[in-house]
Coordinates of C-alpha atoms in Angstrom, one line a residue:
Chain A
M1 CA -153.5 -60.1 57.7
T2 CA -151.0 -57.5 58.9
T3 CA -147.4 -58.6 58.5
A4 CA -144.8 -58.1 61.3
D5 CA -143.1 -55.5 59.1
E6 CA -146.3 -53.6 58.7
L7 CA -146.8 -53.7 62.5
R8 CA -143.2 -52.4 63.0
E9 CA -143.9 -49.5 60.7
V10 CA -147.1 -48.6 62.6
A11 CA -145.2 -48.8 65.9
R12 CA -142.5 -46.5 64.5
K13 CA -145.1 -43.9 63.6
C14 CA -146.6 -44.2 67.0
R15 CA -143.2 -43.6 68.6
V16 CA -142.9 -40.4 66.6
H17 CA -146.4 -39.3 67.9
I18 CA -145.4 -40.1 71.5
V19 CA -142.2 -38.1 71.4
D20 CA -144.0 -35.3 69.6
M21 CA -146.8 -35.2 72.2
V22 CA -144.5 -35.2 75.2
Y23 CA -142.1 -32.7 73.6
R24 CA -144.9 -30.3 72.8
A25 CA -146.5 -30.5 76.2
Q26 CA -143.1 -30.5 77.9
A27 CA -144.6 -33.0 80.3
G28 CA -145.9 -36.5 80.3
H29 CA -144.6 -40.1 80.4
P30 CA -142.5 -41.1 77.4
G31 CA -140.8 -44.1 79.0
G32 CA -143.8 -46.3 79.6
S33 CA -145.4 -45.2 76.4
L34 CA -142.4 -46.4 74.4
S35 CA -142.2 -49.7 76.3
E36 CA -145.8 -50.5 75.7
I37 CA -146.3 -49.3 72.1
D38 CA -145.2 -52.5 70.3
L39 CA -147.8 -54.4 72.4
L40 CA -150.5 -51.9 71.8
T41 CA -149.8 -51.8 68.1
A42 CA -150.1 -55.6 67.7
L43 CA -153.2 -55.7 70.0
Y44 CA -155.1 -53.0 68.1
K45 CA -154.0 -54.2 64.6
T46 CA -154.5 -57.9 65.0
Q47 CA -156.8 -58.7 67.9
L48 CA -159.3 -56.1 69.0
N49 CA -162.8 -56.3 67.5
I50 CA -163.6 -52.6 67.5
R51 CA -165.1 -50.0 65.2
P52 CA -163.2 -46.7 65.0
S53 CA -166.2 -44.9 63.5
E54 CA -168.5 -46.3 66.2
P55 CA -166.3 -46.1 69.4
K56 CA -169.3 -46.9 71.7
W57 CA -170.4 -50.0 69.8
E58 CA -171.9 -52.1 72.6
D59 CA -170.3 -55.4 71.6
R60 CA -166.8 -54.1 71.1
D61 CA -163.8 -55.7 72.8
R62 CA -162.7 -53.6 75.7
F63 CA -159.2 -52.3 76.1
I64 CA -158.3 -50.8 79.5
L65 CA -155.0 -49.0 79.9
S66 CA -154.6 -49.4 83.6
K67 CA -151.2 -47.7 83.6
G68 CA -153.1 -44.6 82.5
H69 CA -150.1 -42.2 82.6
A70 CA -148.7 -44.0 79.6
S71 CA -151.4 -42.2 77.6
P72 CA -149.3 -40.9 74.8
G73 CA -148.9 -44.5 73.6
M74 CA -152.6 -45.1 73.7
Y75 CA -153.5 -41.8 71.9
A76 CA -150.9 -42.6 69.3
I77 CA -152.5 -45.9 68.4
L78 CA -156.0 -44.5 68.6
A79 CA -154.9 -41.9 66.0
E80 CA -153.3 -44.6 63.8
M81 CA -156.5 -46.6 64.0
G82 CA -158.7 -43.6 63.2
F83 CA -160.6 -43.1 66.5
I84 CA -159.1 -39.7 66.7
S85 CA -157.1 -37.6 64.3
V86 CA -153.3 -36.9 64.3
E87 CA -154.3 -33.2 64.9
D88 CA -156.1 -34.3 68.1
L89 CA -152.8 -35.4 69.5
E90 CA -151.8 -31.7 69.7
S91 CA -154.4 -31.4 72.5
Y92 CA -152.4 -33.7 74.8
R93 CA -152.3 -32.0 78.3
V94 CA -153.9 -28.8 76.8
L95 CA -156.9 -27.1 78.5
G96 CA -160.1 -28.5 77.0
G97 CA -158.2 -31.1 74.9
I98 CA -159.6 -34.6 74.4
C99 CA -156.1 -36.0 75.1
Q100 CA -156.2 -35.5 78.9
G101 CA -153.0 -36.1 80.9
H102 CA -154.2 -39.6 81.8
V103 CA -156.6 -41.5 79.5
D104 CA -160.2 -40.6 80.3
M105 CA -163.3 -42.3 78.9
K106 CA -165.3 -39.1 79.3
W107 CA -163.0 -37.1 77.0
C108 CA -161.5 -39.3 74.3
P109 CA -163.3 -41.6 71.8
G110 CA -162.0 -45.2 72.1
V111 CA -161.0 -44.9 75.7
D112 CA -163.0 -47.4 77.9
F113 CA -161.7 -46.5 81.3
S114 CA -160.7 -43.3 83.1
A115 CA -157.4 -44.3 84.5
G116 CA -154.6 -42.4 86.2
S117 CA -154.7 -44.0 89.6
L118 CA -152.7 -47.2 89.5
G119 CA -154.2 -50.6 90.5
M120 CA -157.7 -50.0 89.3
G121 CA -157.9 -51.2 85.7
L122 CA -157.9 -54.9 86.3
S123 CA -160.9 -54.7 88.7
F124 CA -162.8 -52.6 86.1
G125 CA -161.9 -55.1 83.5
M126 CA -163.2 -57.9 85.7
G127 CA -166.5 -56.0 85.7
T128 CA -166.7 -55.6 81.9
A129 CA -165.8 -59.3 81.5
I130 CA -168.6 -60.4 83.9
A131 CA -171.0 -58.1 82.0
A132 CA -170.0 -59.7 78.7
R133 CA -170.7 -63.2 80.2
L134 CA -174.1 -62.1 81.5
D135 CA -174.9 -60.7 78.0
G136 CA -174.0 -64.0 76.5
S137 CA -171.4 -62.2 74.3
D138 CA -168.0 -63.5 73.4
R139 CA -166.4 -60.1 73.4
Q140 CA -163.1 -59.9 75.2
T141 CA -161.6 -57.6 77.8
Y142 CA -157.9 -56.7 77.6
V143 CA -156.1 -54.9 80.4
M144 CA -152.6 -53.5 80.3
L145 CA -150.8 -53.3 83.6
G146 CA -147.5 -51.8 84.4
D147 CA -145.0 -53.9 86.5
G148 CA -144.6 -51.2 89.2
E149 CA -148.4 -51.1 89.2
I150 CA -148.8 -54.6 90.6
Q151 CA -147.3 -53.4 93.8
E152 CA -150.8 -52.0 94.5
G153 CA -152.6 -54.6 96.7
S154 CA -155.9 -54.2 95.0
V155 CA -154.5 -55.7 91.8
W156 CA -154.2 -59.0 93.7
E157 CA -157.8 -58.7 95.0
A158 CA -158.8 -58.6 91.3
A159 CA -156.4 -61.3 90.3
M160 CA -157.9 -63.7 93.0
A161 CA -161.5 -62.7 92.2
S162 CA -161.1 -63.1 88.4
A163 CA -159.7 -66.6 88.8
H164 CA -162.5 -67.5 91.3
H165 CA -165.0 -66.4 88.7
E166 CA -163.2 -68.3 85.9
L167 CA -163.2 -65.3 83.6
G168 CA -161.8 -66.8 80.4
N169 CA -162.7 -63.6 78.6
L170 CA -160.3 -61.5 80.7
N171 CA -156.8 -61.0 79.3
V172 CA -153.9 -59.1 80.8
I173 CA -150.8 -57.8 79.2
L174 CA -148.1 -56.9 81.7
D175 CA -145.6 -54.3 80.5
R176 CA -142.5 -55.5 82.4
N177 CA -140.2 -52.6 81.8
R178 CA -138.5 -52.8 85.2
I179 CA -138.7 -49.1 86.0
Q180 CA -141.1 -47.1 88.1
N181 CA -141.4 -43.5 89.0
D182 CA -138.5 -43.0 91.3
D183 CA -136.1 -45.7 90.2
F184 CA -135.7 -49.3 89.1
C185 CA -138.4 -51.7 90.5
E186 CA -135.6 -53.8 91.9
T187 CA -134.7 -50.9 94.1
Q188 CA -138.2 -49.6 94.9
M189 CA -139.9 -52.9 95.6
R190 CA -138.7 -56.3 94.5
M191 CA -141.4 -58.4 93.1
F192 CA -139.5 -61.7 92.9
D193 CA -141.0 -64.4 90.6
I194 CA -143.9 -62.5 88.9
P195 CA -145.0 -65.4 86.6
A196 CA -145.1 -67.7 89.6
K197 CA -147.3 -65.2 91.5
W198 CA -149.9 -65.1 88.7
K199 CA -149.8 -68.9 88.3
A200 CA -150.4 -69.3 92.0
F201 CA -153.4 -67.0 91.7
G202 CA -154.9 -69.4 89.1
W203 CA -154.0 -67.6 85.9
N204 CA -152.8 -68.9 82.6
V205 CA -149.3 -67.4 82.1
M206 CA -147.0 -66.9 79.2
E207 CA -143.8 -64.8 78.9
I208 CA -143.0 -63.0 75.7
D209 CA -140.5 -60.5 74.3
G210 CA -142.5 -57.3 74.2
H211 CA -140.5 -55.8 71.4
S212 CA -140.6 -58.7 69.0
M213 CA -143.7 -58.5 66.9
E214 CA -143.5 -62.2 66.2
S215 CA -143.3 -63.0 69.9
I216 CA -146.1 -60.5 70.7
V217 CA -148.5 -62.0 68.1
E218 CA -147.8 -65.4 69.5
G219 CA -148.6 -64.1 73.0
L220 CA -151.9 -62.6 71.8
E221 CA -152.8 -65.9 70.2
F222 CA -152.1 -67.6 73.6
L223 CA -154.6 -65.1 75.2
A224 CA -157.2 -65.8 72.5
Q225 CA -157.0 -69.5 73.0
S226 CA -156.9 -69.6 76.8
N227 CA -160.6 -69.6 77.7
D228 CA -160.7 -71.7 80.8
G229 CA -159.8 -68.8 83.1
P230 CA -158.1 -65.4 83.1
S231 CA -154.8 -65.2 81.2
I232 CA -151.8 -63.0 81.3
I233 CA -148.8 -62.4 79.0
I234 CA -145.8 -61.0 80.8
A235 CA -144.0 -58.9 78.2
Q236 CA -140.3 -58.2 78.8
T237 CA -139.8 -54.7 77.6
V238 CA -137.3 -51.8 77.8
K239 CA -138.5 -48.5 79.2
G240 CA -138.0 -45.8 76.6
K241 CA -137.5 -48.4 73.8
G242 CA -136.5 -46.9 70.5
I243 CA -134.8 -43.7 71.8
S244 CA -131.3 -44.4 72.8
Y245 CA -130.9 -42.0 75.7
M246 CA -134.3 -42.9 77.1
E247 CA -133.8 -46.6 77.1
D248 CA -133.6 -48.2 80.5
N249 CA -133.3 -44.7 82.0
P250 CA -135.5 -43.9 85.1
S251 CA -135.2 -40.2 84.3
F252 CA -137.5 -40.6 81.3
H253 CA -140.4 -42.2 83.2
G254 CA -142.0 -38.8 83.5
A255 CA -139.9 -36.2 81.8
A256 CA -139.9 -34.5 78.4
P257 CA -136.9 -34.2 76.0
N258 CA -135.4 -30.8 75.5
E259 CA -134.9 -29.4 72.0
E260 CA -131.6 -31.1 71.3
Q261 CA -132.9 -34.4 72.6
Y262 CA -136.0 -34.1 70.6
A263 CA -134.0 -33.6 67.4
Q264 CA -132.0 -36.7 68.2
A265 CA -135.1 -38.7 68.9
M266 CA -136.6 -37.8 65.6
K267 CA -133.4 -38.7 63.8
E268 CA -133.4 -42.1 65.5
L269 CA -137.0 -42.7 64.5
G270 CA -136.1 -42.0 60.9
V271 CA -137.8 -38.6 60.6
S272 CA -135.9 -36.2 58.4
A273 CA -135.5 -32.7 59.7
Chain B
M1 CA -197.1 -50.6 119.8
T2 CA -194.7 -49.0 117.2
K3 CA -193.6 -51.3 114.5
M4 CA -189.7 -51.7 114.6
E5 CA -187.5 -52.6 111.6
A6 CA -183.9 -52.0 110.5
T7 CA -183.3 -49.8 107.5
R8 CA -181.0 -52.5 106.1
D9 CA -184.1 -54.8 105.8
G10 CA -185.7 -52.2 103.5
Y11 CA -182.6 -52.2 101.3
G12 CA -182.8 -56.0 101.0
Q13 CA -186.5 -55.9 100.2
A14 CA -185.9 -53.2 97.5
L15 CA -183.3 -55.3 95.7
L16 CA -185.7 -58.2 95.5
E17 CA -188.4 -55.9 94.1
L18 CA -186.0 -54.5 91.6
A19 CA -185.0 -57.9 90.3
D20 CA -187.5 -57.9 87.4
N21 CA -185.2 -55.5 85.7
E22 CA -182.5 -57.9 84.4
K23 CA -179.9 -55.2 84.4
I24 CA -179.9 -55.0 88.2
V25 CA -176.9 -56.8 89.6
V26 CA -175.7 -57.1 93.2
L27 CA -172.1 -57.2 94.4
E28 CA -171.1 -58.4 97.8
A29 CA -167.9 -58.4 99.9
D30 CA -168.7 -61.2 102.3
L31 CA -171.3 -59.2 104.2
G32 CA -174.5 -60.0 102.3
K33 CA -176.1 -61.6 105.4
S34 CA -175.5 -58.3 107.2
T35 CA -176.3 -55.7 104.5
K36 CA -179.3 -57.9 103.5
S37 CA -178.4 -58.4 99.9
L38 CA -178.5 -62.1 100.7
H39 CA -182.2 -62.3 99.7
F40 CA -181.3 -61.2 96.2
R41 CA -178.4 -63.6 96.0
K42 CA -180.6 -66.5 97.0
A43 CA -183.2 -65.6 94.3
H44 CA -180.7 -64.5 91.6
P45 CA -177.3 -66.1 92.2
E46 CA -176.4 -65.6 88.5
R47 CA -176.7 -61.8 88.9
T48 CA -174.8 -61.7 92.2
V49 CA -171.1 -61.3 92.2
S50 CA -169.1 -62.4 95.3
C51 CA -166.0 -60.2 95.6
G52 CA -164.8 -61.9 98.7
I53 CA -163.4 -59.6 101.4
G54 CA -162.1 -57.1 98.9
E55 CA -164.0 -53.8 98.8
Q56 CA -161.6 -51.9 96.5
N57 CA -162.0 -54.5 93.9
M58 CA -165.8 -54.6 94.4
L59 CA -166.3 -50.9 93.7
L60 CA -164.4 -51.1 90.4
V61 CA -166.0 -54.4 89.3
A62 CA -169.3 -52.6 89.8
A63 CA -167.9 -49.7 87.7
G64 CA -167.0 -52.0 84.9
M65 CA -170.5 -53.5 84.9
A66 CA -172.1 -50.1 85.0
A67 CA -170.0 -49.0 82.0
S68 CA -171.4 -52.1 80.2
G69 CA -175.0 -51.2 80.8
Y70 CA -175.7 -52.9 84.1
I71 CA -177.1 -51.2 87.3
P72 CA -174.9 -52.5 90.1
F73 CA -175.8 -52.3 93.8
A74 CA -172.7 -53.0 95.9
S75 CA -172.9 -53.2 99.7
T76 CA -170.7 -53.7 102.7
F77 CA -170.4 -52.1 106.1
A78 CA -170.3 -48.3 105.9
I79 CA -166.9 -48.3 107.5
F80 CA -165.5 -50.7 104.9
T81 CA -166.8 -48.7 102.0
E82 CA -164.3 -46.1 103.2
R83 CA -161.2 -48.1 102.3
A84 CA -162.5 -48.0 98.7
F85 CA -163.0 -44.2 98.8
E86 CA -160.5 -43.5 96.1
Q87 CA -162.0 -46.2 93.9
M88 CA -165.4 -44.5 94.5
R89 CA -163.8 -41.1 93.7
N90 CA -161.7 -42.0 90.7
G91 CA -163.3 -45.1 89.2
V92 CA -167.0 -44.3 89.9
A93 CA -167.8 -40.6 90.6
R94 CA -165.3 -39.1 88.1
P95 CA -166.6 -41.0 85.1
N96 CA -170.1 -40.6 86.6
L97 CA -171.0 -44.3 86.4
P98 CA -174.3 -45.4 88.0
V99 CA -172.9 -47.6 90.8
H100 CA -175.0 -47.6 93.9
L101 CA -173.0 -48.2 97.0
C102 CA -174.7 -49.0 100.2
G103 CA -172.9 -48.8 103.6
S104 CA -174.8 -50.6 106.3
H105 CA -174.1 -50.5 110.0
G106 CA -173.5 -46.7 109.9
G107 CA -173.2 -44.6 113.0
T108 CA -172.6 -45.3 116.7
H109 CA -176.1 -46.8 116.8
T110 CA -174.4 -49.9 115.4
G111 CA -173.6 -50.7 119.0
T112 CA -171.7 -53.4 120.6
D113 CA -169.2 -54.1 117.8
G114 CA -167.5 -51.0 119.0
S115 CA -165.8 -48.1 117.4
S116 CA -164.1 -50.0 114.5
A117 CA -167.5 -50.8 113.0
Q118 CA -169.2 -47.4 113.7
S119 CA -168.7 -45.2 110.7
I120 CA -169.2 -41.6 111.7
E121 CA -167.6 -39.9 108.7
D122 CA -169.1 -41.6 105.7
L123 CA -171.7 -39.0 104.9
A124 CA -169.1 -36.3 105.1
I125 CA -166.6 -37.9 102.7
Y126 CA -169.0 -39.0 100.1
R127 CA -170.7 -35.6 100.1
T128 CA -167.5 -34.1 98.8
L129 CA -167.6 -36.1 95.5
P130 CA -169.1 -34.5 92.4
N131 CA -172.0 -36.5 90.8
V132 CA -172.7 -38.6 93.9
T133 CA -176.1 -38.6 95.6
V134 CA -175.9 -39.2 99.4
I135 CA -178.8 -40.7 101.2
H136 CA -179.4 -41.8 104.8
P137 CA -183.0 -42.9 105.3
S138 CA -184.8 -43.0 108.6
D139 CA -186.9 -46.1 108.4
S140 CA -187.3 -49.4 106.4
V141 CA -190.1 -48.1 104.2
S142 CA -188.3 -45.0 103.0
T143 CA -185.1 -47.1 102.5
R144 CA -187.0 -49.4 100.3
V145 CA -188.7 -46.6 98.3
L146 CA -185.4 -44.6 97.9
T147 CA -183.4 -47.6 96.9
K148 CA -185.9 -48.4 94.2
Q149 CA -185.7 -44.8 93.0
L150 CA -181.9 -45.0 92.8
A151 CA -182.2 -47.7 90.2
A152 CA -183.6 -45.2 87.7
S153 CA -180.7 -42.8 88.3
S154 CA -177.9 -42.3 85.8
S155 CA -175.5 -41.2 88.4
P156 CA -173.7 -42.9 91.3
S157 CA -175.0 -42.9 94.9
Y158 CA -174.0 -43.7 98.5
M159 CA -176.7 -44.8 100.9
R160 CA -176.1 -45.4 104.6
T161 CA -178.4 -47.9 106.3
A162 CA -178.4 -48.9 110.0
R163 CA -177.9 -52.2 111.7
N164 CA -180.5 -51.9 114.5
K165 CA -184.2 -51.5 114.5
T166 CA -185.9 -48.2 114.6
P167 CA -189.6 -47.2 114.5
V168 CA -191.3 -47.5 111.1
L169 CA -192.4 -44.0 110.2
Y170 CA -194.0 -44.3 106.8
D171 CA -196.1 -47.5 107.2
D172 CA -199.4 -45.8 106.5
V173 CA -198.2 -42.9 104.4
G174 CA -198.4 -42.6 100.7
E175 CA -195.0 -43.5 99.2
D176 CA -195.1 -40.7 96.8
I177 CA -194.1 -38.2 99.5
I178 CA -190.7 -40.0 99.6
Q179 CA -188.5 -38.6 96.8
I180 CA -184.8 -38.4 96.4
G181 CA -183.7 -34.8 97.2
K182 CA -186.9 -33.8 98.9
G183 CA -187.0 -33.5 102.7
I184 CA -190.2 -34.6 104.4
E185 CA -191.9 -32.4 106.9
L186 CA -193.2 -34.8 109.6
Q187 CA -194.4 -32.2 112.0
N188 CA -195.1 -28.5 111.6
G189 CA -194.3 -26.1 114.4
S190 CA -193.2 -22.4 114.4
D191 CA -190.7 -22.1 117.2
V192 CA -187.8 -24.3 116.0
A193 CA -187.1 -26.7 113.1
I194 CA -185.3 -29.9 113.8
I195 CA -183.7 -31.3 110.6
A196 CA -182.7 -34.9 111.2
C197 CA -181.6 -37.9 109.2
G198 CA -181.3 -41.7 109.7
V199 CA -181.9 -43.2 113.2
L200 CA -182.2 -39.7 114.7
V201 CA -185.4 -38.8 112.9
S202 CA -187.5 -40.8 115.4
E203 CA -185.5 -39.2 118.2
A204 CA -186.3 -35.8 116.8
L205 CA -190.0 -36.7 116.8
K206 CA -189.6 -37.6 120.5
A207 CA -187.8 -34.4 121.2
A208 CA -190.6 -32.5 119.6
D209 CA -193.0 -34.2 122.0
L210 CA -190.7 -33.2 125.0
L211 CA -190.7 -29.6 123.7
A212 CA -194.4 -29.6 123.3
I213 CA -194.8 -30.3 127.0
E214 CA -193.0 -27.0 127.6
G215 CA -195.2 -25.2 125.0
I216 CA -192.5 -25.2 122.3
H217 CA -193.8 -26.1 118.9
A218 CA -191.2 -27.7 116.7
T219 CA -191.1 -28.5 113.0
V220 CA -189.4 -31.9 112.3
I221 CA -187.9 -32.7 108.9
D222 CA -186.6 -36.0 107.7
M223 CA -183.7 -34.9 105.5
H224 CA -183.0 -38.3 104.1
T225 CA -181.0 -36.9 101.2
I226 CA -177.9 -35.2 102.3
K227 CA -176.8 -34.4 98.7
P228 CA -178.4 -32.8 96.8
L229 CA -179.6 -30.9 99.9
D230 CA -183.2 -29.7 99.9
T231 CA -182.2 -26.0 100.4
K232 CA -185.7 -24.8 99.4
L233 CA -187.2 -26.6 102.4
I234 CA -184.5 -25.3 104.7
D235 CA -185.2 -21.8 103.6
V236 CA -188.9 -22.3 104.3
V237 CA -188.5 -23.6 107.8
S238 CA -185.7 -21.2 108.5
E239 CA -188.1 -18.3 107.7
R240 CA -190.9 -19.8 109.6
C241 CA -189.1 -20.9 112.8
G242 CA -186.1 -18.6 113.0
S243 CA -184.0 -21.2 114.7
L244 CA -182.7 -24.6 113.6
V245 CA -181.2 -27.9 114.9
T246 CA -179.6 -30.6 112.9
A247 CA -179.5 -34.1 114.3
E248 CA -177.4 -37.1 112.9
D249 CA -175.6 -40.2 114.2
H250 CA -172.5 -38.9 112.5
S251 CA -169.6 -36.6 113.2
I252 CA -170.7 -33.0 113.6
I253 CA -168.0 -32.2 111.1
G254 CA -169.1 -32.4 107.5
G255 CA -172.3 -34.4 107.6
L256 CA -175.9 -33.1 107.6
G257 CA -175.1 -30.4 110.1
G258 CA -172.1 -29.3 108.0
A259 CA -174.2 -29.2 104.9
V260 CA -176.9 -27.1 106.5
A261 CA -174.4 -24.8 108.1
E262 CA -172.7 -24.3 104.7
H263 CA -176.1 -23.3 103.2
L264 CA -177.0 -20.9 106.1
S265 CA -173.6 -19.2 106.0
T266 CA -174.4 -17.8 102.6
T267 CA -178.1 -17.2 103.1
S268 CA -180.1 -16.3 106.2
G269 CA -177.5 -17.0 108.9
T270 CA -180.4 -18.4 111.0
P271 CA -179.1 -19.7 114.4
L272 CA -178.2 -23.4 114.1
E273 CA -177.3 -26.0 116.7
R274 CA -175.7 -29.2 115.5
V275 CA -176.4 -32.5 117.3
G276 CA -173.9 -35.1 116.3
V277 CA -170.9 -37.1 117.4
N278 CA -168.6 -34.5 118.9
D279 CA -165.3 -35.2 117.1
R280 CA -164.6 -38.5 119.0
F281 CA -164.8 -42.2 118.4
G282 CA -167.5 -44.5 119.8
E283 CA -167.2 -47.6 121.9
S284 CA -169.1 -50.8 122.6
G285 CA -172.6 -50.4 124.0
Q286 CA -176.2 -51.0 123.2
A287 CA -177.7 -48.7 120.5
H288 CA -179.8 -46.7 123.0
E289 CA -176.7 -46.4 125.3
M290 CA -174.6 -45.1 122.5
L291 CA -177.2 -42.4 121.6
E292 CA -177.1 -41.3 125.3
L293 CA -173.3 -41.4 125.6
M294 CA -172.8 -39.5 122.4
G295 CA -175.4 -36.9 123.2
L296 CA -177.7 -37.8 120.3
N297 CA -181.0 -38.9 121.9
A298 CA -184.3 -37.0 122.2
A299 CA -183.4 -35.2 125.4
H300 CA -180.2 -33.9 123.9
I301 CA -182.0 -32.8 120.7
A302 CA -184.6 -30.9 122.9
L303 CA -181.8 -29.2 124.8
A304 CA -180.2 -28.1 121.5
A305 CA -183.5 -26.8 120.3
K306 CA -183.9 -24.6 123.3
K307 CA -180.4 -23.3 122.9
S308 CA -181.1 -22.5 119.3
I309 CA -184.3 -20.7 120.2
S310 CA -182.4 -18.6 122.8
R311 CA -180.0 -17.4 120.0
K312 CA -182.8 -15.8 118.0

């Protein structure tokens, strides 16, 4: 059993990878990677039934990063899990590299969905969940959505259809970091009562603190135990979490730190120069 | 009396015949009665996924199932597949997942529902997607045969079927002449070659009869596969006839005519006349009235043939 302290240490290492990748590429999406990484760390370390040495194992749990631009976060945890090497992270956004700008199942081991266009992952996950049921397998599908992403109408087609089909093996983690590309969600498109919306669509809903490992583990347990229909945990997060000048700052949705900012980030993450 | 059937019935029949393979699954967006997937649903409800009226979701549910080892056949009206074009592009074609999308009620031949239901651009848009095979069969038999062949493919496809009945062309023909990617030479003549697809193949045969009265001998090709295009056959008939006509119930921009023109532009430069919907929308009317209004029927194809011959 992985302790909360051990999870926090893995997440810290992942944050270092994230900032390294975006700084090296001088492009990418650090904000949403840093908001999601505590969730991804706990999910990969405590829940997913997967085999890093056999990424295409047929009966693996599926994880679908629907907010595919937050790829540095996913590449970081894949490296920490051993699906890819830490050296592979240097290929992020580099011609021919396995770490494509947005996660791509054709390029990177451990990636189950080619994302990058918002609003698609939940539908795809509905498909993998139905396939598991047809196979008579109890393998689970987990989908991570961004909060801005749920402004895409097709997310709600999938939400309605997943409840209609009573997909108890379909689990969603919503990264509620409150910022989207151009600005705060509140400015771009108010979403009002998000938990009430999912409840109204027939989902099991729980709200958690997306940066407390204890709260996250509790949320993942809720997903594991809710089998009568699709379930979602809505994780309150902070965009850019862990790097002071990126936190809650729309400018770091899709921008790389400069040299000085990079040095400060490394210092804040406990990396000695 | 010519036997008449709609190509969508061939699709429905093929799904039933494929059902022995337990990996075959069917997805519907509330139009199974129209696309004819309903027969499969009745026989195999456990392998049929209702997606409600939600085409974007349907395409990606199919993608998720394909990525899990299933062979999904998803259908709706051709026009409604188009609202899921980006899902087809990014979620199906890009990862090269074997999802088979069928758009029924393609073309102005769809008739009295009017222009909102008459897709005239589907072949063009799907043809631009890497990995995607694009098929538009001419009769119910070839639709059944080609649909069954798709199930063995490891890549995605788009197939357009038609709402209304057209002559059955392959009733007494060996099915082995019907192969994805191979045009079928229905008639051999040396003056002009008419390359047609879908509901206009039978019109092309009638046009050949009209031309024969005037002593003009036409080759008629059923080019049921728009992509990959059978360029070898085009080269053969281009060399033999020296003039070509394409005929499709689709915009003259980007469909079969566009594909053939692209090929000719870098090869022989053989004169080509394109019969198709001339950059306009349709309206309500009976199927035969639409073909007349849009300039797509046998008489128009024969006229185009003579014009192409005059350009030799």
